[in-house]
Coordinates of C-alpha atoms in Angstrom, one line a residue:
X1 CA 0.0 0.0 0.0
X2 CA 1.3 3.6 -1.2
X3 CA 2.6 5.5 1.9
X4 CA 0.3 9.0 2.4
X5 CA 2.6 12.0 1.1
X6 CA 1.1 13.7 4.0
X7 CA 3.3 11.3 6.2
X8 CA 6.5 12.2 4.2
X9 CA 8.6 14.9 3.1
X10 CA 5.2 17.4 3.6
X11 CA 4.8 16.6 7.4
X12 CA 7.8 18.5 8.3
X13 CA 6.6 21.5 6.0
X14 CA 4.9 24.0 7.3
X15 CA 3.6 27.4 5.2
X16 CA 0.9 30.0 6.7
X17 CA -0.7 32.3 4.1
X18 CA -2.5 34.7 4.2
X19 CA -6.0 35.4 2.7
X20 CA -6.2 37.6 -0.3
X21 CA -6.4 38.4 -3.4
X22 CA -2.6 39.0 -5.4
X23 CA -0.8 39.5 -8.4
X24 CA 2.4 40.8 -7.3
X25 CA 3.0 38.5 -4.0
X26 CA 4.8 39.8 -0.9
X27 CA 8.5 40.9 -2.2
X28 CA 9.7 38.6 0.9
X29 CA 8.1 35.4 -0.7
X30 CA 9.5 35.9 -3.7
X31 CA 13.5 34.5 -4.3
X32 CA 16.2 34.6 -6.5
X33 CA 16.5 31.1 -7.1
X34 CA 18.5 30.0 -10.1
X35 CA 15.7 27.6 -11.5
X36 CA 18.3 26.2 -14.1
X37 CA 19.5 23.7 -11.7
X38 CA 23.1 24.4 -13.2
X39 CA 22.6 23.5 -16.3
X40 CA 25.4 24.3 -19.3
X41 CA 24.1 26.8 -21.8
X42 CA 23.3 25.4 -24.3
X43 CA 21.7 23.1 -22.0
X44 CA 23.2 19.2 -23.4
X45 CA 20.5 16.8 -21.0
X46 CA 17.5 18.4 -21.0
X47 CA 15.1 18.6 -23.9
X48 CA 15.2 22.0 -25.9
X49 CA 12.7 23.8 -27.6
X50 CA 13.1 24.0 -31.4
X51 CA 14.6 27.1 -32.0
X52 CA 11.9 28.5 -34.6
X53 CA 9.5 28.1 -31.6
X54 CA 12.0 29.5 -28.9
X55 CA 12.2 33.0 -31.3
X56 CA 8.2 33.3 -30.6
X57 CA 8.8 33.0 -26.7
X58 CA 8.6 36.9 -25.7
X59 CA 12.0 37.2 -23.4
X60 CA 11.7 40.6 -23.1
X61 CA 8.5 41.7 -20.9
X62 CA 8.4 41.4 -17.1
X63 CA 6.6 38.3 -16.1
X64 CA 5.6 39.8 -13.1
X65 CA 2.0 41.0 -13.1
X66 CA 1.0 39.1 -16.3
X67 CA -2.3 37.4 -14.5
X68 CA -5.6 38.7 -14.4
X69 CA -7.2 38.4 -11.6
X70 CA -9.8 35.4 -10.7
X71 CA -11.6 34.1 -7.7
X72 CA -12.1 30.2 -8.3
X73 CA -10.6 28.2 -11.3
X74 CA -12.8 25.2 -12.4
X75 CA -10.6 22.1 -14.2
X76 CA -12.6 19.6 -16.5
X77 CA -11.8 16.2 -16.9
X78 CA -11.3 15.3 -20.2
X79 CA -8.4 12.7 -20.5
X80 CA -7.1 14.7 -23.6
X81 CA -4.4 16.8 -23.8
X82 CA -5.7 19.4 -27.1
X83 CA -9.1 20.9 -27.6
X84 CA -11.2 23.2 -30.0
X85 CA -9.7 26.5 -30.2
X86 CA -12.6 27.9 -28.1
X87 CA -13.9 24.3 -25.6
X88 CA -16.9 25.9 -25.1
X89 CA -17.4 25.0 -28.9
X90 CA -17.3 21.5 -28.8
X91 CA -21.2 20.9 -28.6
X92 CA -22.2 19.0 -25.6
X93 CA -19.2 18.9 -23.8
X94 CA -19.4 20.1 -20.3
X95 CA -17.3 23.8 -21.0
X96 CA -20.6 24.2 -23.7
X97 CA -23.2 23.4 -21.3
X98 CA -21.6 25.6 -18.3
X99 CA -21.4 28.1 -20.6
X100 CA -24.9 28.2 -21.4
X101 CA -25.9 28.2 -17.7
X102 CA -23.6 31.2 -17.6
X103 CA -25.5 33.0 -20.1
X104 CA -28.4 32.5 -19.1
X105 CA -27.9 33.5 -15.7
X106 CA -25.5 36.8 -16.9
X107 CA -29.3 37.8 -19.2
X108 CA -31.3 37.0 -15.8
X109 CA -29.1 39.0 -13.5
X110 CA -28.5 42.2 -15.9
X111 CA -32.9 42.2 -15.8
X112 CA -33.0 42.2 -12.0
X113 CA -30.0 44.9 -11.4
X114 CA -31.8 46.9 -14.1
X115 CA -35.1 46.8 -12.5
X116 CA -33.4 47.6 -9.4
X117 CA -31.6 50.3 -10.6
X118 CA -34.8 51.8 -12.0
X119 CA -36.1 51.5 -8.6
X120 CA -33.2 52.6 -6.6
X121 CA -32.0 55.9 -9.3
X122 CA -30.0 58.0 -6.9
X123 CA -28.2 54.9 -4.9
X124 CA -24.7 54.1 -6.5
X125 CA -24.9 50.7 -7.9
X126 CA -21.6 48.8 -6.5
X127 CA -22.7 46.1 -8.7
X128 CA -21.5 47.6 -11.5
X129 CA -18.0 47.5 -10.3
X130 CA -15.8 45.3 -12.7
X131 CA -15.1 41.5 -10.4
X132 CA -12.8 38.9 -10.7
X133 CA -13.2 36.0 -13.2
X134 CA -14.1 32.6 -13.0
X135 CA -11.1 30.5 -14.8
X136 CA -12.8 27.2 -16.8
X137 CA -10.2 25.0 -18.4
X138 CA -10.1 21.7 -19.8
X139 CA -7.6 19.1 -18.3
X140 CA -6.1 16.0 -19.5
X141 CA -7.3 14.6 -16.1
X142 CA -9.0 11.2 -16.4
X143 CA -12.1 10.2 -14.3
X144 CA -10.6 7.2 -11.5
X145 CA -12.1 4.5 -13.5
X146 CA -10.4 5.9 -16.5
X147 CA -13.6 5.7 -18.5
X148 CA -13.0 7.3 -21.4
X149 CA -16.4 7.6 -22.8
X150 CA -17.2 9.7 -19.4
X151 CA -20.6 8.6 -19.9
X152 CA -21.3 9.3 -15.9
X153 CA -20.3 12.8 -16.3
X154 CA -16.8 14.7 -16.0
X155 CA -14.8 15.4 -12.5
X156 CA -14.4 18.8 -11.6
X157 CA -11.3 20.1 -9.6
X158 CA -12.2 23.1 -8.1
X159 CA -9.8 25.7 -6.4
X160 CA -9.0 27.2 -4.0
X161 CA -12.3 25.5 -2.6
X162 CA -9.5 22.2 -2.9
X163 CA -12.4 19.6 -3.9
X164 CA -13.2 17.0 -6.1
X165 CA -16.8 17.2 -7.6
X166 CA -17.4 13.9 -8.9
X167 CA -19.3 12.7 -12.0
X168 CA -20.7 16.0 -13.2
X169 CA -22.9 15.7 -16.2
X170 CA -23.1 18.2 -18.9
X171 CA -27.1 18.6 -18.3
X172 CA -26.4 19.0 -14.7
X173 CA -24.2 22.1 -15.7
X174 CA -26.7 24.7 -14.1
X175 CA -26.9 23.3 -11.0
X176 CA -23.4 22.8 -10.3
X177 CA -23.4 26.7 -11.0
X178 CA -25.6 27.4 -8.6
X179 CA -23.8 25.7 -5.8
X180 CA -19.8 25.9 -6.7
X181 CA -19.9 29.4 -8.6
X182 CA -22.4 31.5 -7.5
X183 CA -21.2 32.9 -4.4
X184 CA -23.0 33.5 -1.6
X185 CA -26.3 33.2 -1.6
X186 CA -28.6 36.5 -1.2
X187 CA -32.7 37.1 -2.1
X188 CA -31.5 37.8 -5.7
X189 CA -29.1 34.9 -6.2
X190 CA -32.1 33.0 -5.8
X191 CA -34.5 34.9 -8.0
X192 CA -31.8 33.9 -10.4
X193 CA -31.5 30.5 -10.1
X194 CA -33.2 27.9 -12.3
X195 CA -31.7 24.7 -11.1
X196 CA -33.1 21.8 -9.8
X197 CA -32.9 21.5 -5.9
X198 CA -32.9 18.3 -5.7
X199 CA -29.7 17.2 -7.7
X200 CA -27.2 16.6 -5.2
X201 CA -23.0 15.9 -5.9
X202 CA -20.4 13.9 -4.3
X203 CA -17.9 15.9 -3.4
X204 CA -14.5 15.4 -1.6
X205 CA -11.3 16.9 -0.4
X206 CA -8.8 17.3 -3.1
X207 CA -7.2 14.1 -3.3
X208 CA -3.6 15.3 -4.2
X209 CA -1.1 17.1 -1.9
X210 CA -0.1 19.8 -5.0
X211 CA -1.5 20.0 -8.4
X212 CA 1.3 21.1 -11.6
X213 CA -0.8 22.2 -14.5
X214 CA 0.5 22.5 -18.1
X215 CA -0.7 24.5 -20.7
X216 CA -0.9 22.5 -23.6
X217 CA -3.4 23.7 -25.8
X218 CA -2.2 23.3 -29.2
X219 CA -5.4 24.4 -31.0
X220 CA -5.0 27.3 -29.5
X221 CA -1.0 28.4 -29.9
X222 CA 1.6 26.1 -31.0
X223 CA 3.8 26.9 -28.3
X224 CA 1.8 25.8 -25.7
X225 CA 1.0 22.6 -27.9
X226 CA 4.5 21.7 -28.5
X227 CA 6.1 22.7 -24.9
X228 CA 3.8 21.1 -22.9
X229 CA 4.2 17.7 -23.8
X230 CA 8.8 18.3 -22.8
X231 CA 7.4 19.5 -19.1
X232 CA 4.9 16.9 -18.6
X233 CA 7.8 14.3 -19.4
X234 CA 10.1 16.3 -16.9
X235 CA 7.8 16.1 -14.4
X236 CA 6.5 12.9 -14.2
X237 CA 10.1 11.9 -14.6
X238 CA 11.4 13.8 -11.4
X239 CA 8.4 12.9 -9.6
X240 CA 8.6 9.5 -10.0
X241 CA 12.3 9.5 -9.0
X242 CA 11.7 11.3 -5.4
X243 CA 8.6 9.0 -5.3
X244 CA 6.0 11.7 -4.8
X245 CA 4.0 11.0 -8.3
X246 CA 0.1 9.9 -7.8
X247 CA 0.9 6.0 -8.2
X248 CA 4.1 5.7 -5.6
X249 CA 1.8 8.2 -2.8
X250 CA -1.8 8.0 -1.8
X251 CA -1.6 11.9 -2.0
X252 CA 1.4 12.9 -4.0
X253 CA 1.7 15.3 -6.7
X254 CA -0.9 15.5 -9.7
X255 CA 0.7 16.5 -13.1
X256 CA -1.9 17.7 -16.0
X257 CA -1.8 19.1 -19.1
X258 CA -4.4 21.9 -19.5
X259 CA -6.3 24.5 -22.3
X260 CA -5.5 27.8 -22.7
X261 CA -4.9 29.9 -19.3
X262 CA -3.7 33.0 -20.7
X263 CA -0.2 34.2 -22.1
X264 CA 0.7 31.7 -24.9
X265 CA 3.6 34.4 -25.5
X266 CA 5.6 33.3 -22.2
X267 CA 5.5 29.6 -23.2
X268 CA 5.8 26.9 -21.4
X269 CA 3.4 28.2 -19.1
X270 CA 2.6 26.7 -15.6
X271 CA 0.4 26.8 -12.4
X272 CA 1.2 25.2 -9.2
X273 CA -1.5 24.8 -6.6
X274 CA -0.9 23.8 -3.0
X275 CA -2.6 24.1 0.2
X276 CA -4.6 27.5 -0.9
X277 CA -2.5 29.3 -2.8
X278 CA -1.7 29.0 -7.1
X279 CA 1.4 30.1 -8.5
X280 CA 1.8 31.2 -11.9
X281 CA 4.9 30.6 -13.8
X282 CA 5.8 31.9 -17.4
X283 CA 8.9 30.9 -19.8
X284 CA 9.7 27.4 -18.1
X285 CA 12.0 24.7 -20.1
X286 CA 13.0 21.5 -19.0
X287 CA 15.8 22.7 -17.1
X288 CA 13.7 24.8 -14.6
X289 CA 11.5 21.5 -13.7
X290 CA 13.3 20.0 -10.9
X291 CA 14.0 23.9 -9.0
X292 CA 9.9 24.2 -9.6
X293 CA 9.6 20.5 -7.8
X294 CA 12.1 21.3 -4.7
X295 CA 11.3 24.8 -4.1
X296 CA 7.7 25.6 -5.1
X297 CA 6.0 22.3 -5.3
X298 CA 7.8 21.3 -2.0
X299 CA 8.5 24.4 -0.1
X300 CA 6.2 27.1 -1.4
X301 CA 9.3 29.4 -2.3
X302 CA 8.3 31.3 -5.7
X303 CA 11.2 31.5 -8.5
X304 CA 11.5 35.1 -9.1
X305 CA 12.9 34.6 -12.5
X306 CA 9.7 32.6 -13.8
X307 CA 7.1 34.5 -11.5
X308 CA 3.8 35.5 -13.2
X309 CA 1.7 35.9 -10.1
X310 CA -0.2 34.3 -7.4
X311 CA -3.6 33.9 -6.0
X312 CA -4.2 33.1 -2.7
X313 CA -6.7 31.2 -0.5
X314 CA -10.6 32.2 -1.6
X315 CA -9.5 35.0 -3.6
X316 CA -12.8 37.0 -3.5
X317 CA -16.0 35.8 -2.3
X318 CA -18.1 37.6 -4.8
X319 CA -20.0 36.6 -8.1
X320 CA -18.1 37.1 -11.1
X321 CA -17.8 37.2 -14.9
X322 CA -16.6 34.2 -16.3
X323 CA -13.6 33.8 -18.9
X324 CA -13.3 30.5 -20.4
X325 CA -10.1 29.0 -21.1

């Protein structure tokens, strides 16, 4: 039986964060690490990038800052690794069907806080007020019984909420809306909802100790399509050597491959999430895989030289537009 990463090299780890909502994390957080891992330049044992694809990498804006904010990032379970340009495109599919819930809700709610602005003309209306996103991606995440039809419905990940919604179906899309995304409830929220109260999910607490997401959508930009697939090997490979991958721990370290999440341009793009808190790196090779394992995966430290940004614990507890990935 697979000894608990909680039991290992986690148990002696111990990170506090603080709630909030942050694209340019604490200046103390934040290290100069070299994230090469010494490697020669040209690098001569990692993978490379082919250089026709490495001259379309943008090597000269600041990382820093390139995230926009969001308060809860949904991940689909797919078990691919490329999508439709757009996945809310592929008909039936469970981005197309959330989408459509979205809509329908967005039309609902502009009615109500345009009636109520009608009746409330000399209030300020703070609903106005541009809010944090929602982030919806695809994942090449299998269901657990690695049913490739998904004909129960797809897993959800959801962060930072750090639960697994099980077997979600597409028609079903509405109501996980109204209980995941939403926000809190109030008497309009529920004006607004047309689910059925009745359908009930099984949830449960994130079953990995850290997530490592990949974009690797290929439809979208090549270089996420042809980077992605170097770093996944990387991973998996390091992983599987300290013996903190998903098949040698109970709890270990969850590698996917991902659509778009914004920023093709700083290729290979990646997102680390552990405990509460996701941190965005931009412009990672091979050779920056194993500092990303022992100090961010591991520690929590962030790489200054690949830092995009961070969002920590519930980010904003407030309903949102939604920008799907």
């Amino acid at each position: 039986m697979a000894k608990p990463f909680s039991s290992r090299i986690f148990d002696i780890i111990q990170t506090t964060i603080t709630g909030k909502t942050d694209n340019n994390s604490p200046l103390e957080d934040i290290e100069d690490i070299d994230p090469c891992s010494g490697c020669s330049d040209p690098c001569s044992t990692h993978p490379t990038y082919p250089p026709s694809l490495t001259l379309r990498i943008n090597t000269s804006l600041t990382l820093q800052g390139t995230v926009k904010p969001y308060y809860k990032h949904v991940l689909i379970s797919t078990g691919k690794s490329d999508w439709k340009s757009h996945i809310e495109d592929e008909e039936g599919s469970f981005a197309a069907q959330l989408q459509k819930a979205i809509k329908g809700n967005n039309n609902k709610e502009k009615k109500v806080k345009k009636d109520k602005k009608n009746k409330n003309k000399n209030k300020s209306d703070e609903s106005s007020l541009k809010k944090p996103k929602i982030l919806i991606c695809n994942s090449s995440r299998k269901n657990d019984n690695n049913d490739p039809s998904f004909s129960e419905g797809n897993d959800i990940l959801l962060f930072s909420d750090n639960i697994l919604v099980r077997r979600v179906p597409p028609n079903h899309a509405v109501e996980f809306y109204d209980q995941f995304l939403r926000g809190q409830k109030t008497d309009e929220n529920d004006t607004l909802s047309t689910s059925q109260p009745h359908v009930t999910f099984k949830v449960e607490p994130m079953p990995y100790k850290a997530v490592v997401l990949i974009c690797s959508h290929m439809h979208r930009d090549k270089r996420c399509g042809v980077t992605a697939p170097l770093l996944k090997d990387e991973f998996d490979k390091i992983l599987k050597d300290k013996g903190l991958d998903v098949e040698s721990c109970a709890d270990g370290i969850a590698v996917y491959m991902t659509s778009h999440i914004g920023g093709h341009k700083f290729a290979g793009n990646v997102i680390v999430y552990r405990e509460k808190q996701g941190i965005w790196y931009g412009r990672v090779t091979p050779c920056h895989v194993k500092s990303i394992i022992e100090n961010t995966v591991i520690e929590g430290k962030i790489i200054k030289k690949l830092y995009r940004g961070s969002i920590m614990n519930d980010y904003v507890q407030d309903e949102s537009e939604i920008e799907l990935k």
